[in-house]
PDB file of C-alpha atoms in Angstrom:
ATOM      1  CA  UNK A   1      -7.806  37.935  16.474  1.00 70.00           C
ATOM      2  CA  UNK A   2      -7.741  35.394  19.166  1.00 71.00           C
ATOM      3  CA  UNK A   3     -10.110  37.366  21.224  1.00 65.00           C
ATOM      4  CA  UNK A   4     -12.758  36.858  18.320  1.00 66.00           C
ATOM      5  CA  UNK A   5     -11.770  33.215  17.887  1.00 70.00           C
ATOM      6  CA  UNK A   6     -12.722  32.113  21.684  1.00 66.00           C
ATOM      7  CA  UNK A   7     -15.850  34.458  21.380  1.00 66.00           C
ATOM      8  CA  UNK A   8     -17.026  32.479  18.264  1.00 70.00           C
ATOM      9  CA  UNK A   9     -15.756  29.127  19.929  1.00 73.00           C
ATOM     10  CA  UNK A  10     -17.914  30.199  23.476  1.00 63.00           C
ATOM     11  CA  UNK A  11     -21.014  31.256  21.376  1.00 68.00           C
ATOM     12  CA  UNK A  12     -20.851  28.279  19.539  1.00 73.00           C
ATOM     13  CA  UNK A  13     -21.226  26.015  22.819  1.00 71.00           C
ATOM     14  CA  UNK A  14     -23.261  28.639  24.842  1.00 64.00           C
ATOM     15  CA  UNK A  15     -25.532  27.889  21.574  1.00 69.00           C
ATOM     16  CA  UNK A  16     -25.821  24.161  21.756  1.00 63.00           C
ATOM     17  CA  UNK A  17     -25.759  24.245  25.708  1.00 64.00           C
ATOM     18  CA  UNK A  18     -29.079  26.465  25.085  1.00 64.00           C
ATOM     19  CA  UNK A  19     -30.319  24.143  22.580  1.00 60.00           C
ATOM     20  CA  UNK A  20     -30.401  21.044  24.677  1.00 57.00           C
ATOM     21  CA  UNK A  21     -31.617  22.929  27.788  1.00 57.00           C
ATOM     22  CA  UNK A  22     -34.728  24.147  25.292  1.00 57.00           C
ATOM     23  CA  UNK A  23     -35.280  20.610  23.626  1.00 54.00           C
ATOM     24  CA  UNK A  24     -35.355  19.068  27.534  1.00 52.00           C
ATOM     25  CA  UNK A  25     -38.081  21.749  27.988  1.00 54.00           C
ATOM     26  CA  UNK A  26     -41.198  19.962  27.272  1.00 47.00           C
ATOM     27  CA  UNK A  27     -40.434  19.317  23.817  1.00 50.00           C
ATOM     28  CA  UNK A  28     -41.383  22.669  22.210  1.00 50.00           C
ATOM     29  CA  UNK A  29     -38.139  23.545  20.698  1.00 45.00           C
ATOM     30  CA  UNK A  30     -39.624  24.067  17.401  1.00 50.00           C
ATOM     31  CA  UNK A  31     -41.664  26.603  18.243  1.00 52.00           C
ATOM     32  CA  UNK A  32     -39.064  28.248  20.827  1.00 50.00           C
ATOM     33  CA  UNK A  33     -36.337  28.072  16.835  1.00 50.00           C
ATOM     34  CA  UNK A  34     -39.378  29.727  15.370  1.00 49.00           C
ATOM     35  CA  UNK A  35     -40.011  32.511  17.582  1.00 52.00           C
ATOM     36  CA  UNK A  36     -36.460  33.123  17.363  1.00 50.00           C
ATOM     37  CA  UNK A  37     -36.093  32.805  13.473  1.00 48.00           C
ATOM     38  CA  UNK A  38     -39.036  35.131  13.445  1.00 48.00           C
ATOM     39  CA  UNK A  39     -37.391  38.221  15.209  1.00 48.00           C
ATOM     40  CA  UNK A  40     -34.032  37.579  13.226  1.00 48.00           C
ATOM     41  CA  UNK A  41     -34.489  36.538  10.244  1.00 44.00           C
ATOM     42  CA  UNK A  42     -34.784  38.702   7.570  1.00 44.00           C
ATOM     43  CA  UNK A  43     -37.481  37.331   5.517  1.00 45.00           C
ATOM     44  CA  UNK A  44     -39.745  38.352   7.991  1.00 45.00           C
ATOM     45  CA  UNK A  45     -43.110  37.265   6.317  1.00 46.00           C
ATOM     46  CA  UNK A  46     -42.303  33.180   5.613  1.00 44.00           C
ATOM     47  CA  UNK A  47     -40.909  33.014   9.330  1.00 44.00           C
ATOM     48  CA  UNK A  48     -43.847  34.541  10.879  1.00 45.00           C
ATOM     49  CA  UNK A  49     -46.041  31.876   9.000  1.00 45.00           C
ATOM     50  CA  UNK A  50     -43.752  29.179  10.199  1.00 44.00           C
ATOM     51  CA  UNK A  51     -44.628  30.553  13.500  1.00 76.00           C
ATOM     52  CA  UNK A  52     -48.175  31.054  13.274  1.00 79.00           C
ATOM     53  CA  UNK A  53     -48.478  27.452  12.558  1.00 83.00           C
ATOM     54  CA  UNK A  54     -46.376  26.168  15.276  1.00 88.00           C
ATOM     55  CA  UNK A  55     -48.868  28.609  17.613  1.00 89.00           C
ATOM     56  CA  UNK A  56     -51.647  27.273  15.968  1.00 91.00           C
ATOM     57  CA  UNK A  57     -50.831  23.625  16.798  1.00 92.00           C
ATOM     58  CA  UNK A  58     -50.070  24.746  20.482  1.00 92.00           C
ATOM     59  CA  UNK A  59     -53.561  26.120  20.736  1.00 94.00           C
ATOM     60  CA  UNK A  60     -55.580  23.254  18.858  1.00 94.00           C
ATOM     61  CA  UNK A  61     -53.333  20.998  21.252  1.00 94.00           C
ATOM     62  CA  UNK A  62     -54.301  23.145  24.144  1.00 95.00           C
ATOM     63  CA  UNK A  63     -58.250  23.034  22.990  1.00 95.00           C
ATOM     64  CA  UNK A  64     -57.930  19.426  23.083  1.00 95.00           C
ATOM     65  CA  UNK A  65     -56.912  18.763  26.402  1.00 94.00           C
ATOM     66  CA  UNK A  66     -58.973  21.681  27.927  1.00 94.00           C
ATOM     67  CA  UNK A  67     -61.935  20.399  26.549  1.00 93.00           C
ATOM     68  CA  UNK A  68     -61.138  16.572  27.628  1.00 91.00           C
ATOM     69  CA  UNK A  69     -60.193  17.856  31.213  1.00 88.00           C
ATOM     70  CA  UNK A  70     -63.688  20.053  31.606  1.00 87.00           C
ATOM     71  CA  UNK A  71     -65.961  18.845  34.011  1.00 85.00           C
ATOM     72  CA  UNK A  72     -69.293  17.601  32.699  1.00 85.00           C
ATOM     73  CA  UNK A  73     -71.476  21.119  33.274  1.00 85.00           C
ATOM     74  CA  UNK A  74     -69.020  23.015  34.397  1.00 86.00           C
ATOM     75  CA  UNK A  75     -69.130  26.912  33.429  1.00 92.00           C
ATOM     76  CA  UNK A  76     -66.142  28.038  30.610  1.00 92.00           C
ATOM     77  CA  UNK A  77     -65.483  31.334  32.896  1.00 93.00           C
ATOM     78  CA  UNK A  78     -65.007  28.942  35.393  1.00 94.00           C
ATOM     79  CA  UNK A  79     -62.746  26.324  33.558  1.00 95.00           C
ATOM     80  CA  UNK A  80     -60.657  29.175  32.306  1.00 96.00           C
ATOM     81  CA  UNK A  81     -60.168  30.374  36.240  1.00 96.00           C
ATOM     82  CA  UNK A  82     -59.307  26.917  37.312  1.00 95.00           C
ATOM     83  CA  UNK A  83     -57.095  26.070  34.698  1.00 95.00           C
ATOM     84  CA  UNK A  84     -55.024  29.829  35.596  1.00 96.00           C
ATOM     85  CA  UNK A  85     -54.341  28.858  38.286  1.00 96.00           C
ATOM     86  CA  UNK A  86     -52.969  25.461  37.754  1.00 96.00           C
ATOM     87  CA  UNK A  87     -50.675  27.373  35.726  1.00 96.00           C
ATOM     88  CA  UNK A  88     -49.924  29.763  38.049  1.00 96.00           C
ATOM     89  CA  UNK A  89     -49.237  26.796  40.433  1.00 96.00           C
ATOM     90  CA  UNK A  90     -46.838  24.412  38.239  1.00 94.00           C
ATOM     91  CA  UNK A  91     -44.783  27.401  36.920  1.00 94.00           C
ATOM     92  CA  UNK A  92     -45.041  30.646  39.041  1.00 94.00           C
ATOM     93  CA  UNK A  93     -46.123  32.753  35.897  1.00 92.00           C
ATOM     94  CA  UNK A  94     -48.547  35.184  36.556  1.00 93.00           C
ATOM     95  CA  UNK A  95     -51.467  34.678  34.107  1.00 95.00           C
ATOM     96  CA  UNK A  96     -55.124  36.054  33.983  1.00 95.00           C
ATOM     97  CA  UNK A  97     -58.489  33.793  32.970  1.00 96.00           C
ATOM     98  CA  UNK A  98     -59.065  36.551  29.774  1.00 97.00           C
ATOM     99  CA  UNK A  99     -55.242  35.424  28.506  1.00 96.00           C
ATOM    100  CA  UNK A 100     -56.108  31.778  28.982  1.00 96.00           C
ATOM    101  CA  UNK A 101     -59.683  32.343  27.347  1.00 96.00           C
ATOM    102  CA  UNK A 102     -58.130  34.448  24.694  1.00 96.00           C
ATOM    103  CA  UNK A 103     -55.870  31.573  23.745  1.00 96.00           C
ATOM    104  CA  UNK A 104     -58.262  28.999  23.420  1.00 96.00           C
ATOM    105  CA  UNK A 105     -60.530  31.303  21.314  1.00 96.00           C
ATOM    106  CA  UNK A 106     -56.742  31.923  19.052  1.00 94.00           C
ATOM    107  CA  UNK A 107     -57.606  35.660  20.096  1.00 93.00           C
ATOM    108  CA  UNK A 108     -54.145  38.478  20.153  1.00 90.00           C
ATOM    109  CA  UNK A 109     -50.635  37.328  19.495  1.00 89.00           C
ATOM    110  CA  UNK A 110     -49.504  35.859  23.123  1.00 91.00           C
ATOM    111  CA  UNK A 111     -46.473  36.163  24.472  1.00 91.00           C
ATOM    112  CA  UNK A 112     -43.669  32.968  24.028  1.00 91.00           C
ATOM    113  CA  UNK A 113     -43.445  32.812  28.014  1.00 92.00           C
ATOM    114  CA  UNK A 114     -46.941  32.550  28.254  1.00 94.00           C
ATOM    115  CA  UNK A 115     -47.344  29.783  25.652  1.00 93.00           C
ATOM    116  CA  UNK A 116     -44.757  28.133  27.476  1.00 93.00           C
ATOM    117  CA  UNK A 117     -46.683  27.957  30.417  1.00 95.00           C
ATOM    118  CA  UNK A 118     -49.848  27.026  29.041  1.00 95.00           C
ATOM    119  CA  UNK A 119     -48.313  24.173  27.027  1.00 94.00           C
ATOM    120  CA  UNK A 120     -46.637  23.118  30.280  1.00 95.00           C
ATOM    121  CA  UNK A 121     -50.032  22.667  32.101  1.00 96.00           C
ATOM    122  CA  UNK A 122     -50.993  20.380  29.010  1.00 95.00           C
ATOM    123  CA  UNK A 123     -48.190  18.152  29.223  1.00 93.00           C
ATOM    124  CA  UNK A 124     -48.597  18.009  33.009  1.00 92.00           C
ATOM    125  CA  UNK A 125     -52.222  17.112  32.256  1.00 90.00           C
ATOM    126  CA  UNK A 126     -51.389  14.614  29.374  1.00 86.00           C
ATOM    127  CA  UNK A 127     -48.547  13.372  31.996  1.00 80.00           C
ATOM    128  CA  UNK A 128     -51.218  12.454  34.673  1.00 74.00           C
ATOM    129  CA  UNK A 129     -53.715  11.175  31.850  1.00 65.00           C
ATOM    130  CA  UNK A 130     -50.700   8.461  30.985  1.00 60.00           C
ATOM    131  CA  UNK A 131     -50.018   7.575  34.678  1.00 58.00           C
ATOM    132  CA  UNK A 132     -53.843   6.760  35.237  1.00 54.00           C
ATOM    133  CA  UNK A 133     -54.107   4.838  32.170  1.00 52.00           C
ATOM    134  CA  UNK A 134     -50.961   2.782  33.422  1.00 54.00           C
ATOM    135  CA  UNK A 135     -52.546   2.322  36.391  1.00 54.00           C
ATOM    136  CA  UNK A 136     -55.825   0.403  35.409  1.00 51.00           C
TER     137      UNK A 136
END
């Protein structure tokens, strides 16, 4: 019985140690409950459309800033390559220009890991956008 009392006691804190580590991770911790509520919860159907509106924001969010950072002329092939790479660059996830394209077109079901990245390479974006607007 004790055994089961310190396992409940360590999940409870392994649970909010994970919860602050996810809300310190670029602010997407509703999405990141979400995707979990989705695979465990058993009303399957309403969490999934909680979901696909959280992934929906991320994308129209994502559309924003890839549009605003686009250079004047520039070819979408080649906006989709450069922004892969960024991503590759600020987090080390692998990621090819059709996934990136895909998600800006709200084509498949991506991936949480891969959202994460792209949504990181927006903030980093929206980041810089605030540190030249400071600056002028």
């Amino acid at each position: 019985m004790e055994l089961v009392r310190n396992n409940n006691e360590l999940n409870k804190k392994f649970t909010g140690e994970i919860t602050k580590i996810n809300s310190r991770d670029a602010g997407y911790v509703d999405f990141d409950q979400l995707s979990v509520a989705n695979h465990s919860s058993s009303s399957e159907s309403s969490s999934s459309r909680l979901s696909d509106s959280s992934l929906e924001e991320n994308r129209n969010h994502f559309k924003r800033v890839f549009d605003s950072n686009k250079e004047e002329g520039e070819n979408l092939d080649y906006a989709f390559e450069t922004v892969r790479r960024k991503i590759h660059q600020l987090t080390g996830e692998k990621i090819g220009k059709e996934t990136v394209k895909n998600f800006y077109y709200g084509r498949g079901d991506p991936k949480f890991r891969i959202v994460m990245s792209i949504m990181r390479w927006v903030d980093s974006k929206e980041f810089n956008g605030s540190l030249d607007n400071n600056a002028e």
